[in-house]
Every structure is written in C-alpha cells, then in structure tokens.
Amino acid sequence: MESTKIPKSPHSRISLDDAINEALHSPSGSSTNIAKKVYNSRLYWPDIINIPKNKWTFNCMEIIEKLDKNEQKATEEKKNMEKCLMYFYTMKKKLNLFDHTYTAASILFFRFWYVYGLPASLINCIHVSQAILVTACKTVENNRPIDAYIKATCEYINQMIYGNRNAGNIDKLKWEVRDKLVNYEQRILTHFGFDINIDNPKEIVEDIFSGFYRYNRDFELPNEFKEVLPKILIEVRSFIIQAVTQPVSLLCDGYSFLILAMLYCGIQYKKKIDENFKYPKNFFKDRFPIETTAEKFAAYFTDYRLLEQSFFDLKSNKGDKLQTSVEEIKSILQESTVGEETGIEDPYSYEKVKSGEVQQELLDHIEERVNDYINKMTSGKKHGHGDDGSSSQTISTSTSPSRLQESASKRVKL
C-alpha cells in the first residue's frame, strides 16, 4: 500500500472528494506482475511503509498567483484566511498550546490553501482550520480532549460569525462542529497524503540551540558572542511566530526560514546595538545542512516583502525593514566558500553523535536542571493546596525546556 502524493502540478487544484476517491480507488492491477515479497520480522521498517515526499516550497510569484484573479474575490479570500490565522492564535491561548503547535498549524494551513484552496464560506474555512489544528496538535504535542476543541471553536464561531447572537443554539452548534471535525480530519490527512513532516522552524531553533549542543558544540564560541546569542534567539523566536502569519513557509524550508530569522535579527542588532556585530566564523555552516549565502537570502527578503504586500496588512509586518541588501548580509557573515567536491555536510548525522561522548559541562548542566525540577516538585507538594483544597501553586511553562531564559532587564528589543 503506497502513500498518496499531492498533485505534481503546482497550479492544479482538485476537490476534497476527488482526492479521497483517487486515494481509495487507485489502480492496483500492475502489482500482479511483481513477485510476492516475504515479510521479514527482523526489519524494523517493513517494506510496506513508504514515507511520502512532496515539494512544499515554491517561488514568490507562484504563491501570489494562487490568489483569485478577481480582485473582489481575492479580497474576500484573504479576509477568510486572516480569520483562520486568528483562529489558530485564539486556540493557542485558550487551549494553552505550544508555540510549536501554532507555527505547525499555520504551515499546514498555507500548504492546504496552496494545493486545494479554501471553501467559499467562512464557517467551512473554520471547520478546515479546526481539523488542521487537531492534526498539528497530534503531531507536535499531547492531543487535547475533543470537547476542548469543540467548546473553544464554537465560542470563536459564535463571536466572529454570529456576533454572539447564537448563544441559545450553542448545543446544536457543538454537535455540528463535532461532526465536521471528524469528517474534515480524515480529509485533511488524505489530502496531505499523510505527509505532515513540516520542518517546523520553531522546533528547529530549539533543537539546534538546545542544551546538548550548547555544551557540546558552542563552548568554543567567543565569550562576547555567547552573551549576545540568547538575546538574538529571543528575537528569532518572535520573528518566526510573526512570520508564519504570512505564507513565508511556502517560500523556504524550515532551515532556510530559521537562517532568514537569524540574519534579520542580526542585522537589526547591528543597526541598533552594536555596529561591529558579526556572527562567528562559519557559524551557519557548522549548524545548518544548507549553504548560507548573502545573495540567496537577500532574494528571500525581497520575496518576503512582496508576500506582505500581496497578502495581509498586519501589525506584525516588517515592512521596509525587509529591504535588506547583499552588502548588509555580508557584513554580519563570515562563511567560507563551499567547494563543489566537498558539499554541505549534515551536522546532525547519526554518525557524528552515535558514540555518545559528551562534555562534562553537559552532564553538570543536566544534573543542575534535574535538581531544579526536584526542588520545584517538592516545594509544590508542600505549598500546593490552600484551605479550600484548591491548588495555589503557579507553574510557569516555556515553549521548550531548552529555551534560554533571560530576565526582562537583559532582553533587547530589536
């Protein structure tokens, strides 16, 4: 059984029902001529499992041309898309979702829009968005109870579509939203061909700069840069969360998205804080499996600005700050040229970490964090309940355990 792929033509769109029929009724007559394979229980991945791979990045004009050619319809389409993105943000707050989940849902939303388009009515757009959010939640973190999605979605629909005039029929709306969720979730997975590996830039930044790599790779960084890097990363995370509200994820993959964020924040830091700021020698080459050149990312900045102008007028838009020249990017880079023979090595290859050898600093760091968690848990048990039996403990959660925490006095707004 082979996994379903999305249509190869970036300009073709097929309906939801057609995609399901194609997936369920694909011809299988050619398999009769193939010799029967014997199942080998010693193989961890049986041959029946095929990981789907699809092209999910496109050039700027291909993305813009997906908007309706009729200006009035395009305006209505963008308005519905903006309401869907606001839905993701509202659900993130109400359901206490990770930033990772919010970015994943936004990325999947734009992929779905690019290939299949959106329904004409806003309420059906919300139904599609709810199914995408549930898919993202199952992929990135612990799934929430279905009633939590239903309740929060009904409140959003009642407010944004009915203007709080439908409070009396909220129970009927809940049953409708529940049925739509089950139906659309199946369709979403079928449409993506179960290809939900999204290279989430918000997850990548936490992995690349996690404690493991900070204490095994980054100890050789200059001390001055070590003090600046946490401030840069705070702004990088903010940039990613804001940038996913535009279809930038259709423009570049997860690693390129993160490099774009780091270059933007580095340039802003150089302009406002330290005019001598530069990333250390081969900083990007040692951390990313793709080449970082000024020309390539200057083009990304230009395309990003075009997407802002063509899609949504948001407060988080960067505007003229995206007018970044090749010279500005080169001023903060110190990357050596990659030879054609050597190419780009993957710094996260299993061969490089399978020995299990780590620096003592990492072990000390892990021990310190474990002790901190133990102290928080024990102190919470002692002071966790008041006289009325309710919990009085306040638990502060961050997006990731590896996130570098900075006091408010140390944060620099770029």
mmCIF file of C-alpha atoms in Angstrom:
data_model
loop_
_atom_site.group_PDB
_atom_site.id
_atom_site.type_symbol
_atom_site.label_atom_id
_atom_site.label_comp_id
_atom_site.label_asym_id
_atom_site.label_seq_id
_atom_site.Cartn_x
_atom_site.Cartn_y
_atom_site.Cartn_z
ATOM 1 C CA MET A 1 0.000 0.000 0.000
ATOM 2 C CA GLU A 2 1.662 3.203 -1.145
ATOM 3 C CA SER A 3 1.203 6.634 0.365
ATOM 4 C CA THR A 4 -0.823 9.211 -1.517
ATOM 5 C CA LYS A 5 1.059 12.114 -3.054
ATOM 6 C CA ILE A 6 -0.277 15.572 -3.717
ATOM 7 C CA PRO A 7 -0.758 16.657 -7.345
ATOM 8 C CA LYS A 8 2.583 17.240 -9.043
ATOM 9 C CA SER A 9 1.455 20.369 -10.867
ATOM 10 C CA PRO A 10 1.675 23.374 -8.556
ATOM 11 C CA HIS A 11 -1.092 25.119 -10.499
ATOM 12 C CA SER A 12 -3.687 22.342 -10.361
ATOM 13 C CA ARG A 13 -6.280 22.045 -7.643
ATOM 14 C CA ILE A 14 -8.635 19.139 -7.101
ATOM 15 C CA SER A 15 -11.648 18.913 -4.855
ATOM 16 C CA LEU A 16 -11.654 17.174 -1.481
ATOM 17 C CA ASP A 17 -13.898 14.334 -2.676
ATOM 18 C CA ASP A 18 -11.838 13.752 -5.837
ATOM 19 C CA ALA A 19 -8.669 13.402 -3.784
ATOM 20 C CA ILE A 20 -10.275 10.838 -1.491
ATOM 21 C CA ASN A 21 -11.625 8.829 -4.430
ATOM 22 C CA GLU A 22 -8.215 8.908 -6.080
ATOM 23 C CA ALA A 23 -6.582 7.665 -2.893
ATOM 24 C CA LEU A 24 -9.107 4.904 -2.242
ATOM 25 C CA HIS A 25 -9.543 3.668 -5.812
ATOM 26 C CA SER A 26 -6.040 3.895 -7.267
ATOM 27 C CA PRO A 27 -5.342 1.130 -9.826
ATOM 28 C CA SER A 28 -3.568 -1.910 -8.445
ATOM 29 C CA GLY A 29 -3.515 -4.189 -11.473
ATOM 30 C CA SER A 30 0.194 -3.684 -12.081
ATOM 31 C CA SER A 31 1.020 -5.384 -8.784
ATOM 32 C CA THR A 32 0.091 -8.839 -10.149
ATOM 33 C CA ASN A 33 3.295 -8.987 -12.189
ATOM 34 C CA ILE A 34 5.511 -8.268 -9.175
ATOM 35 C CA ALA A 35 6.909 -11.204 -7.235
ATOM 36 C CA LYS A 36 5.363 -11.591 -3.788
ATOM 37 C CA LYS A 37 7.632 -10.255 -1.060
ATOM 38 C CA VAL A 38 8.251 -12.276 2.068
ATOM 39 C CA TYR A 39 7.772 -10.384 5.318
ATOM 40 C CA ASN A 40 10.961 -10.264 7.362
ATOM 41 C CA SER A 41 10.226 -9.703 11.045
ATOM 42 C CA ARG A 42 13.831 -8.652 11.645
ATOM 43 C CA LEU A 43 13.339 -5.486 9.610
ATOM 44 C CA TYR A 44 12.320 -2.611 11.865
ATOM 45 C CA TRP A 45 10.575 -0.845 8.959
ATOM 46 C CA PRO A 46 8.651 -3.313 6.762
ATOM 47 C CA ASP A 47 8.691 -2.699 3.016
ATOM 48 C CA ILE A 48 5.004 -1.777 3.107
ATOM 49 C CA ILE A 49 5.804 1.566 4.733
ATOM 50 C CA ASN A 50 6.644 4.298 2.231
ATOM 51 C CA ILE A 51 7.441 7.757 3.561
ATOM 52 C CA PRO A 52 5.825 10.332 1.261
ATOM 53 C CA LYS A 53 7.902 13.205 -0.064
ATOM 54 C CA ASN A 54 6.322 16.200 -1.725
ATOM 55 C CA LYS A 55 7.522 19.584 -2.894
ATOM 56 C CA TRP A 56 6.310 22.185 -0.410
ATOM 57 C CA THR A 57 8.352 25.262 -1.365
ATOM 58 C CA PHE A 58 7.624 27.473 -4.358
ATOM 59 C CA ASN A 59 8.795 30.747 -5.847
ATOM 60 C CA CYS A 60 7.178 34.016 -4.852
ATOM 61 C CA MET A 61 5.105 34.541 -7.998
ATOM 62 C CA GLU A 62 3.688 31.002 -7.873
ATOM 63 C CA ILE A 63 2.402 31.729 -4.367
ATOM 64 C CA ILE A 64 0.910 35.117 -5.249
ATOM 65 C CA GLU A 65 -0.756 33.736 -8.393
ATOM 66 C CA LYS A 66 -2.701 31.264 -6.255
ATOM 67 C CA LEU A 67 -4.887 34.154 -5.129
ATOM 68 C CA ASP A 68 -8.107 34.576 -7.100
ATOM 69 C CA LYS A 69 -7.668 36.665 -10.253
ATOM 70 C CA ASN A 70 -10.862 38.562 -9.431
ATOM 71 C CA GLU A 71 -9.846 41.366 -7.070
ATOM 72 C CA GLN A 72 -13.078 41.285 -5.081
ATOM 73 C CA LYS A 73 -12.931 37.511 -4.625
ATOM 74 C CA ALA A 74 -9.235 37.703 -3.739
ATOM 75 C CA THR A 75 -10.010 40.276 -1.036
ATOM 76 C CA GLU A 76 -12.706 38.021 0.418
ATOM 77 C CA GLU A 77 -10.365 35.031 0.230
ATOM 78 C CA LYS A 78 -7.619 36.872 2.118
ATOM 79 C CA LYS A 79 -10.145 38.054 4.708
ATOM 80 C CA ASN A 80 -11.192 34.443 5.368
ATOM 81 C CA MET A 81 -7.563 33.330 5.553
ATOM 82 C CA GLU A 82 -6.830 36.063 8.073
ATOM 83 C CA LYS A 83 -9.777 34.912 10.221
ATOM 84 C CA CYS A 84 -8.397 31.353 10.111
ATOM 85 C CA LEU A 85 -4.962 32.512 11.249
ATOM 86 C CA MET A 86 -6.627 34.467 14.050
ATOM 87 C CA TYR A 87 -8.476 31.253 14.939
ATOM 88 C CA PHE A 88 -5.142 29.443 15.405
ATOM 89 C CA TYR A 89 -3.862 32.214 17.655
ATOM 90 C CA THR A 90 -7.080 32.228 19.708
ATOM 91 C CA MET A 91 -6.973 28.443 20.140
ATOM 92 C CA LYS A 92 -3.322 28.664 21.185
ATOM 93 C CA LYS A 93 -4.335 30.968 24.033
ATOM 94 C CA LYS A 94 -7.499 29.121 25.077
ATOM 95 C CA LEU A 95 -6.040 25.606 24.904
ATOM 96 C CA ASN A 96 -2.603 26.628 26.198
ATOM 97 C CA LEU A 97 -0.822 25.190 23.145
ATOM 98 C CA PHE A 98 2.900 25.359 22.459
ATOM 99 C CA ASP A 99 4.278 27.959 20.070
ATOM 100 C CA HIS A 100 5.455 24.921 18.083
ATOM 101 C CA THR A 101 1.829 23.873 17.570
ATOM 102 C CA TYR A 102 0.748 27.325 16.450
ATOM 103 C CA THR A 103 3.515 27.519 13.837
ATOM 104 C CA ALA A 104 2.831 23.943 12.685
ATOM 105 C CA ALA A 105 -0.872 24.686 12.199
ATOM 106 C CA SER A 106 -0.081 27.846 10.223
ATOM 107 C CA ILE A 107 2.358 25.980 7.969
ATOM 108 C CA LEU A 108 -0.135 23.169 7.285
ATOM 109 C CA PHE A 109 -2.860 25.744 6.641
ATOM 110 C CA PHE A 110 -0.882 27.509 3.929
ATOM 111 C CA ARG A 111 0.056 24.177 2.321
ATOM 112 C CA PHE A 112 -3.585 23.168 2.187
ATOM 113 C CA TRP A 113 -4.589 26.538 0.741
ATOM 114 C CA TYR A 114 -1.869 26.403 -1.925
ATOM 115 C CA VAL A 115 -2.813 22.957 -3.234
ATOM 116 C CA TYR A 116 -6.575 22.760 -2.676
ATOM 117 C CA GLY A 117 -7.786 26.277 -1.945
ATOM 118 C CA LEU A 118 -10.324 27.109 0.771
ATOM 119 C CA PRO A 119 -14.121 26.777 0.913
ATOM 120 C CA ALA A 120 -16.075 29.870 -0.079
ATOM 121 C CA SER A 121 -17.874 30.301 3.248
ATOM 122 C CA LEU A 122 -16.044 31.427 6.382
ATOM 123 C CA ILE A 123 -17.624 28.819 8.643
ATOM 124 C CA ASN A 124 -16.357 25.985 6.419
ATOM 125 C CA CYS A 125 -12.915 27.620 6.434
ATOM 126 C CA ILE A 126 -13.041 27.422 10.235
ATOM 127 C CA HIS A 127 -14.007 23.739 10.055
ATOM 128 C CA VAL A 128 -10.971 23.072 7.840
ATOM 129 C CA SER A 129 -8.776 25.100 10.199
ATOM 130 C CA GLN A 130 -10.023 23.130 13.204
ATOM 131 C CA ALA A 131 -9.066 19.842 11.542
ATOM 132 C CA ILE A 132 -5.642 21.271 10.665
ATOM 133 C CA LEU A 133 -5.164 22.431 14.263
ATOM 134 C CA VAL A 134 -6.036 18.974 15.617
ATOM 135 C CA THR A 135 -3.591 17.392 13.154
ATOM 136 C CA ALA A 136 -0.846 19.806 14.218
ATOM 137 C CA CYS A 137 -1.608 19.169 17.877
ATOM 138 C CA LYS A 138 -1.365 15.399 17.446
ATOM 139 C CA THR A 139 1.899 15.806 15.555
ATOM 140 C CA VAL A 140 3.671 18.274 17.851
ATOM 141 C CA GLU A 141 2.378 17.766 21.391
ATOM 142 C CA ASN A 142 -0.179 15.960 23.542
ATOM 143 C CA ASN A 143 -3.591 15.998 21.923
ATOM 144 C CA ARG A 144 -6.380 17.799 23.772
ATOM 145 C CA PRO A 145 -9.776 16.199 24.563
ATOM 146 C CA ILE A 146 -12.164 16.613 21.643
ATOM 147 C CA ASP A 147 -14.600 18.550 23.845
ATOM 148 C CA ALA A 148 -11.915 21.189 24.429
ATOM 149 C CA TYR A 149 -11.579 21.803 20.676
ATOM 150 C CA ILE A 150 -15.357 21.819 20.197
ATOM 151 C CA LYS A 151 -16.071 24.272 23.009
ATOM 152 C CA ALA A 152 -13.325 26.729 22.011
ATOM 153 C CA THR A 153 -14.204 26.535 18.300
ATOM 154 C CA CYS A 154 -17.912 27.123 18.959
ATOM 155 C CA GLU A 155 -17.085 30.173 21.041
ATOM 156 C CA TYR A 156 -14.926 31.517 18.207
ATOM 157 C CA ILE A 157 -17.602 30.855 15.561
ATOM 158 C CA ASN A 158 -20.307 32.411 17.725
ATOM 159 C CA GLN A 159 -18.204 35.528 18.221
ATOM 160 C CA MET A 160 -16.652 36.001 14.764
ATOM 161 C CA ILE A 161 -19.520 34.826 12.537
ATOM 162 C CA TYR A 162 -22.741 35.198 14.532
ATOM 163 C CA GLY A 163 -21.699 38.190 16.634
ATOM 164 C CA ASN A 164 -22.689 36.414 19.881
ATOM 165 C CA ARG A 165 -26.296 36.216 18.629
ATOM 166 C CA ASN A 166 -26.362 32.401 18.599
ATOM 167 C CA ALA A 167 -25.864 31.765 22.316
ATOM 168 C CA GLY A 168 -29.213 29.990 22.596
ATOM 169 C CA ASN A 169 -28.331 27.383 19.942
ATOM 170 C CA ILE A 170 -24.800 26.663 21.165
ATOM 171 C CA ASP A 171 -25.577 22.975 21.885
ATOM 172 C CA LYS A 172 -26.765 22.425 18.318
ATOM 173 C CA LEU A 173 -23.633 24.168 17.043
ATOM 174 C CA LYS A 174 -21.432 21.879 19.158
ATOM 175 C CA TRP A 175 -22.865 18.767 17.501
ATOM 176 C CA GLU A 176 -22.357 20.288 14.060
ATOM 177 C CA VAL A 177 -18.753 21.271 14.837
ATOM 178 C CA ARG A 178 -18.034 17.800 16.242
ATOM 179 C CA ASP A 179 -19.332 16.061 13.112
ATOM 180 C CA LYS A 180 -17.373 18.418 10.873
ATOM 181 C CA LEU A 181 -14.175 17.779 12.843
ATOM 182 C CA VAL A 182 -14.367 14.009 12.344
ATOM 183 C CA ASN A 183 -15.159 14.420 8.641
ATOM 184 C CA TYR A 184 -12.576 17.082 7.844
ATOM 185 C CA GLU A 185 -9.759 15.478 9.829
ATOM 186 C CA GLN A 186 -9.955 12.388 7.625
ATOM 187 C CA ARG A 187 -9.987 14.575 4.525
ATOM 188 C CA ILE A 188 -7.020 16.655 5.673
ATOM 189 C CA LEU A 189 -4.843 13.585 6.236
ATOM 190 C CA THR A 190 -5.901 12.130 2.880
ATOM 191 C CA HIS A 191 -5.174 15.390 1.086
ATOM 192 C CA PHE A 192 -1.707 15.680 2.543
ATOM 193 C CA GLY A 193 -1.052 12.041 1.677
ATOM 194 C CA PHE A 194 -0.047 11.697 5.348
ATOM 195 C CA ASP A 195 2.925 13.922 4.545
ATOM 196 C CA ILE A 196 2.914 16.054 7.704
ATOM 197 C CA ASN A 197 6.671 16.353 8.162
ATOM 198 C CA ILE A 198 6.804 20.142 8.104
ATOM 199 C CA ASP A 199 10.373 21.044 9.210
ATOM 200 C CA ASN A 200 8.928 23.405 11.800
ATOM 201 C CA PRO A 201 11.396 26.319 12.231
ATOM 202 C CA LYS A 202 10.177 26.867 15.803
ATOM 203 C CA GLU A 203 11.165 23.300 16.682
ATOM 204 C CA ILE A 204 14.426 23.514 14.741
ATOM 205 C CA VAL A 205 15.637 26.583 16.643
ATOM 206 C CA GLU A 206 15.041 24.809 19.961
ATOM 207 C CA ASP A 207 16.870 21.690 18.761
ATOM 208 C CA ILE A 208 19.874 23.451 17.235
ATOM 209 C CA PHE A 209 20.438 25.641 20.285
ATOM 210 C CA SER A 210 19.388 23.131 22.934
ATOM 211 C CA GLY A 211 21.473 22.343 25.995
ATOM 212 C CA PHE A 212 23.034 19.350 24.247
ATOM 213 C CA TYR A 213 24.600 21.479 21.527
ATOM 214 C CA ARG A 214 25.291 24.475 23.771
ATOM 215 C CA TYR A 215 27.557 22.372 25.966
ATOM 216 C CA ASN A 216 28.994 20.068 23.284
ATOM 217 C CA ARG A 217 29.488 22.384 20.334
ATOM 218 C CA ASP A 218 29.076 26.026 21.289
ATOM 219 C CA PHE A 219 31.661 26.110 24.080
ATOM 220 C CA GLU A 220 34.222 27.282 21.508
ATOM 221 C CA LEU A 221 32.245 30.415 20.642
ATOM 222 C CA PRO A 222 33.754 33.766 21.704
ATOM 223 C CA ASN A 223 32.597 34.817 25.172
ATOM 224 C CA GLU A 224 31.331 38.145 23.874
ATOM 225 C CA PHE A 225 29.087 36.400 21.343
ATOM 226 C CA LYS A 226 27.858 33.930 23.989
ATOM 227 C CA GLU A 227 26.415 36.876 25.892
ATOM 228 C CA VAL A 228 24.680 38.251 22.796
ATOM 229 C CA LEU A 229 23.319 34.973 21.377
ATOM 230 C CA PRO A 230 20.489 34.464 23.938
ATOM 231 C CA LYS A 231 19.183 37.963 23.170
ATOM 232 C CA ILE A 232 19.304 37.240 19.436
ATOM 233 C CA LEU A 233 17.463 33.937 19.907
ATOM 234 C CA ILE A 234 14.637 35.607 21.841
ATOM 235 C CA GLU A 235 14.027 37.892 18.869
ATOM 236 C CA VAL A 236 14.432 34.992 16.419
ATOM 237 C CA ARG A 237 11.622 33.091 18.134
ATOM 238 C CA SER A 238 9.423 36.163 17.978
ATOM 239 C CA PHE A 239 10.276 36.663 14.284
ATOM 240 C CA ILE A 240 9.268 33.079 13.440
ATOM 241 C CA ILE A 241 5.927 33.305 15.241
ATOM 242 C CA GLN A 242 5.120 36.566 13.462
ATOM 243 C CA ALA A 243 6.408 35.474 10.047
ATOM 244 C CA VAL A 244 4.231 32.335 9.864
ATOM 245 C CA THR A 245 1.194 34.632 9.588
ATOM 246 C CA GLN A 246 2.361 35.274 6.008
ATOM 247 C CA PRO A 247 2.945 32.374 3.556
ATOM 248 C CA VAL A 248 6.733 32.508 4.095
ATOM 249 C CA SER A 249 6.690 28.776 4.876
ATOM 250 C CA LEU A 250 5.752 28.187 1.220
ATOM 251 C CA LEU A 251 8.781 30.222 0.171
ATOM 252 C CA CYS A 252 11.551 28.432 2.077
ATOM 253 C CA ASP A 253 12.038 25.259 4.104
ATOM 254 C CA GLY A 254 12.454 25.128 7.876
ATOM 255 C CA TYR A 255 16.234 25.585 7.942
ATOM 256 C CA SER A 256 16.124 28.478 5.467
ATOM 257 C CA PHE A 257 13.288 30.035 7.471
ATOM 258 C CA LEU A 258 15.418 29.931 10.627
ATOM 259 C CA ILE A 259 18.507 31.348 8.882
ATOM 260 C CA LEU A 260 16.336 34.143 7.474
ATOM 261 C CA ALA A 261 15.181 34.946 11.013
ATOM 262 C CA MET A 262 18.724 34.921 12.398
ATOM 263 C CA LEU A 263 20.028 37.169 9.623
ATOM 264 C CA TYR A 264 17.168 39.627 10.118
ATOM 265 C CA CYS A 265 17.685 39.802 13.892
ATOM 266 C CA GLY A 266 21.457 40.009 13.469
ATOM 267 C CA ILE A 267 21.166 42.959 11.080
ATOM 268 C CA GLN A 268 18.740 44.756 13.412
ATOM 269 C CA TYR A 269 21.088 44.163 16.345
ATOM 270 C CA LYS A 270 23.982 45.559 14.312
ATOM 271 C CA LYS A 271 21.979 48.671 13.386
ATOM 272 C CA LYS A 272 20.614 49.432 16.854
ATOM 273 C CA ILE A 273 23.010 47.985 19.421
ATOM 274 C CA ASP A 274 26.481 47.096 18.141
ATOM 275 C CA GLU A 275 27.719 48.290 14.761
ATOM 276 C CA ASN A 276 30.614 45.794 14.934
ATOM 277 C CA PHE A 277 28.377 42.751 15.394
ATOM 278 C CA LYS A 278 29.137 39.672 13.282
ATOM 279 C CA TYR A 279 28.306 36.006 13.525
ATOM 280 C CA PRO A 280 31.448 33.942 14.294
ATOM 281 C CA LYS A 281 33.440 32.204 11.584
ATOM 282 C CA ASN A 282 31.347 29.506 9.837
ATOM 283 C CA PHE A 283 28.578 29.883 12.420
ATOM 284 C CA PHE A 284 25.877 28.801 9.942
ATOM 285 C CA LYS A 285 27.988 26.225 8.123
ATOM 286 C CA ASP A 286 28.620 24.355 11.388
ATOM 287 C CA ARG A 287 24.946 24.356 12.384
ATOM 288 C CA PHE A 288 22.869 24.070 9.217
ATOM 289 C CA PRO A 289 22.819 21.412 6.468
ATOM 290 C CA ILE A 290 22.351 24.090 3.782
ATOM 291 C CA GLU A 291 24.633 26.777 2.378
ATOM 292 C CA THR A 292 24.176 30.339 3.630
ATOM 293 C CA THR A 293 24.972 32.980 1.012
ATOM 294 C CA ALA A 294 24.155 36.688 1.043
ATOM 295 C CA GLU A 295 22.707 36.616 -2.480
ATOM 296 C CA LYS A 296 20.316 33.753 -1.736
ATOM 297 C CA PHE A 297 18.869 35.291 1.421
ATOM 298 C CA ALA A 298 18.710 38.813 0.032
ATOM 299 C CA ALA A 299 16.323 37.348 -2.558
ATOM 300 C CA TYR A 300 14.306 35.723 0.250
ATOM 301 C CA PHE A 301 13.977 39.097 1.997
ATOM 302 C CA THR A 302 12.706 40.677 -1.227
ATOM 303 C CA ASP A 303 10.179 37.878 -1.762
ATOM 304 C CA TYR A 304 9.053 38.085 1.866
ATOM 305 C CA ARG A 305 8.276 41.784 1.394
ATOM 306 C CA LEU A 306 6.286 41.033 -1.768
ATOM 307 C CA LEU A 307 4.244 38.450 0.147
ATOM 308 C CA GLU A 308 3.463 41.013 2.851
ATOM 309 C CA GLN A 309 2.296 43.485 0.235
ATOM 310 C CA SER A 310 0.180 40.878 -1.568
ATOM 311 C CA PHE A 311 -1.467 39.141 1.393
ATOM 312 C CA PHE A 312 -2.174 40.525 4.870
ATOM 313 C CA ASP A 313 -1.798 44.002 6.341
ATOM 314 C CA LEU A 314 -0.845 43.051 9.912
ATOM 315 C CA LYS A 315 0.722 44.889 12.830
ATOM 316 C CA SER A 316 3.490 42.271 12.863
ATOM 317 C CA ASN A 317 4.544 43.068 9.276
ATOM 318 C CA LYS A 318 8.197 44.072 8.924
ATOM 319 C CA GLY A 319 7.647 46.447 6.021
ATOM 320 C CA ASP A 320 10.695 48.454 4.962
ATOM 321 C CA LYS A 321 12.925 46.553 7.397
ATOM 322 C CA LEU A 322 12.864 43.703 4.883
ATOM 323 C CA GLN A 323 14.711 45.887 2.356
ATOM 324 C CA THR A 324 17.999 44.160 3.047
ATOM 325 C CA SER A 325 20.917 44.392 0.639
ATOM 326 C CA VAL A 326 23.551 41.778 -0.118
ATOM 327 C CA GLU A 327 26.171 44.045 1.479
ATOM 328 C CA GLU A 328 24.214 44.233 4.756
ATOM 329 C CA ILE A 329 24.021 40.456 4.959
ATOM 330 C CA LYS A 330 27.705 40.049 4.113
ATOM 331 C CA SER A 331 28.576 42.494 6.893
ATOM 332 C CA ILE A 332 27.428 40.000 9.554
ATOM 333 C CA LEU A 333 28.565 36.777 7.840
ATOM 334 C CA GLN A 334 31.953 35.052 7.956
ATOM 335 C CA GLU A 335 31.191 31.919 5.970
ATOM 336 C CA SER A 336 33.854 30.090 3.991
ATOM 337 C CA THR A 337 33.058 29.083 0.421
ATOM 338 C CA VAL A 338 31.700 25.573 -0.008
ATOM 339 C CA GLY A 339 33.597 23.514 -2.569
ATOM 340 C CA GLU A 340 31.739 21.557 -5.220
ATOM 341 C CA GLU A 341 33.530 18.350 -4.263
ATOM 342 C CA THR A 342 33.041 18.558 -0.501
ATOM 343 C CA GLY A 343 29.493 19.932 -0.499
ATOM 344 C CA ILE A 344 27.475 20.625 2.644
ATOM 345 C CA GLU A 345 27.731 18.105 5.478
ATOM 346 C CA ASP A 346 24.769 17.349 7.719
ATOM 347 C CA PRO A 347 25.897 18.384 11.225
ATOM 348 C CA TYR A 348 23.144 16.227 12.735
ATOM 349 C CA SER A 349 24.162 12.974 11.078
ATOM 350 C CA TYR A 350 23.786 9.953 13.355
ATOM 351 C CA GLU A 351 27.395 9.007 12.633
ATOM 352 C CA LYS A 352 28.550 12.137 14.461
ATOM 353 C CA VAL A 353 26.622 11.524 17.673
ATOM 354 C CA LYS A 354 26.310 7.745 17.927
ATOM 355 C CA SER A 355 29.415 7.429 20.128
ATOM 356 C CA GLY A 356 27.500 9.059 22.964
ATOM 357 C CA GLU A 357 30.548 11.040 24.075
ATOM 358 C CA VAL A 358 29.628 14.362 25.661
ATOM 359 C CA GLN A 359 31.370 17.141 27.544
ATOM 360 C CA GLN A 360 31.346 17.142 31.337
ATOM 361 C CA GLU A 361 29.696 20.571 31.174
ATOM 362 C CA LEU A 362 26.591 18.954 29.651
ATOM 363 C CA LEU A 363 26.378 16.360 32.417
ATOM 364 C CA ASP A 364 26.699 19.091 35.042
ATOM 365 C CA HIS A 365 24.015 21.121 33.254
ATOM 366 C CA ILE A 366 21.609 18.149 33.177
ATOM 367 C CA GLU A 367 22.212 17.410 36.854
ATOM 368 C CA GLU A 368 21.523 21.037 37.737
ATOM 369 C CA ARG A 369 18.238 21.048 35.782
ATOM 370 C CA VAL A 370 17.101 17.758 37.348
ATOM 371 C CA ASN A 371 17.776 19.121 40.825
ATOM 372 C CA ASP A 372 15.837 22.278 39.963
ATOM 373 C CA TYR A 373 12.832 20.210 38.851
ATOM 374 C CA ILE A 374 13.010 18.110 42.029
ATOM 375 C CA ASN A 375 13.066 21.232 44.189
ATOM 376 C CA LYS A 376 10.085 22.709 42.322
ATOM 377 C CA MET A 377 8.083 19.498 42.674
ATOM 378 C CA THR A 378 8.827 19.061 46.375
ATOM 379 C CA SER A 379 8.111 22.700 47.171
ATOM 380 C CA GLY A 380 4.873 22.446 45.171
ATOM 381 C CA LYS A 381 3.703 19.495 47.269
ATOM 382 C CA LYS A 382 4.350 21.448 50.479
ATOM 383 C CA HIS A 383 2.589 24.633 49.356
ATOM 384 C CA GLY A 384 0.338 23.325 46.608
ATOM 385 C CA HIS A 385 -3.062 23.405 48.349
ATOM 386 C CA GLY A 386 -4.918 26.043 50.309
ATOM 387 C CA ASP A 387 -7.600 25.612 52.933
ATOM 388 C CA ASP A 388 -10.281 25.194 50.280
ATOM 389 C CA GLY A 389 -8.395 22.337 48.616
ATOM 390 C CA SER A 390 -7.603 24.347 45.501
ATOM 391 C CA SER A 391 -4.075 24.414 44.153
ATOM 392 C CA SER A 392 -2.141 27.578 44.921
ATOM 393 C CA GLN A 393 0.977 26.600 43.021
ATOM 394 C CA THR A 394 1.743 28.594 39.909
ATOM 395 C CA ILE A 395 3.637 26.653 37.263
ATOM 396 C CA SER A 396 5.462 28.662 34.649
ATOM 397 C CA THR A 397 5.797 26.901 31.340
ATOM 398 C CA SER A 398 8.008 27.815 28.424
ATOM 399 C CA THR A 399 7.832 26.744 24.832
ATOM 400 C CA SER A 400 10.680 24.311 25.286
ATOM 401 C CA PRO A 401 12.793 23.043 28.193
ATOM 402 C CA SER A 402 15.845 24.046 26.181
ATOM 403 C CA ARG A 403 14.715 27.626 25.714
ATOM 404 C CA LEU A 404 17.234 30.139 27.023
ATOM 405 C CA GLN A 405 15.550 32.182 29.728
ATOM 406 C CA GLU A 406 16.529 35.839 30.025
ATOM 407 C CA SER A 407 15.481 38.349 32.649
ATOM 408 C CA ALA A 408 13.479 41.341 31.464
ATOM 409 C CA SER A 409 16.414 43.655 32.085
ATOM 410 C CA LYS A 410 18.630 41.644 29.740
ATOM 411 C CA ARG A 411 16.197 41.453 26.821
ATOM 412 C CA VAL A 412 16.904 43.725 23.926
ATOM 413 C CA LYS A 413 14.011 44.670 21.667
ATOM 414 C CA LEU A 414 15.191 44.744 18.078
#
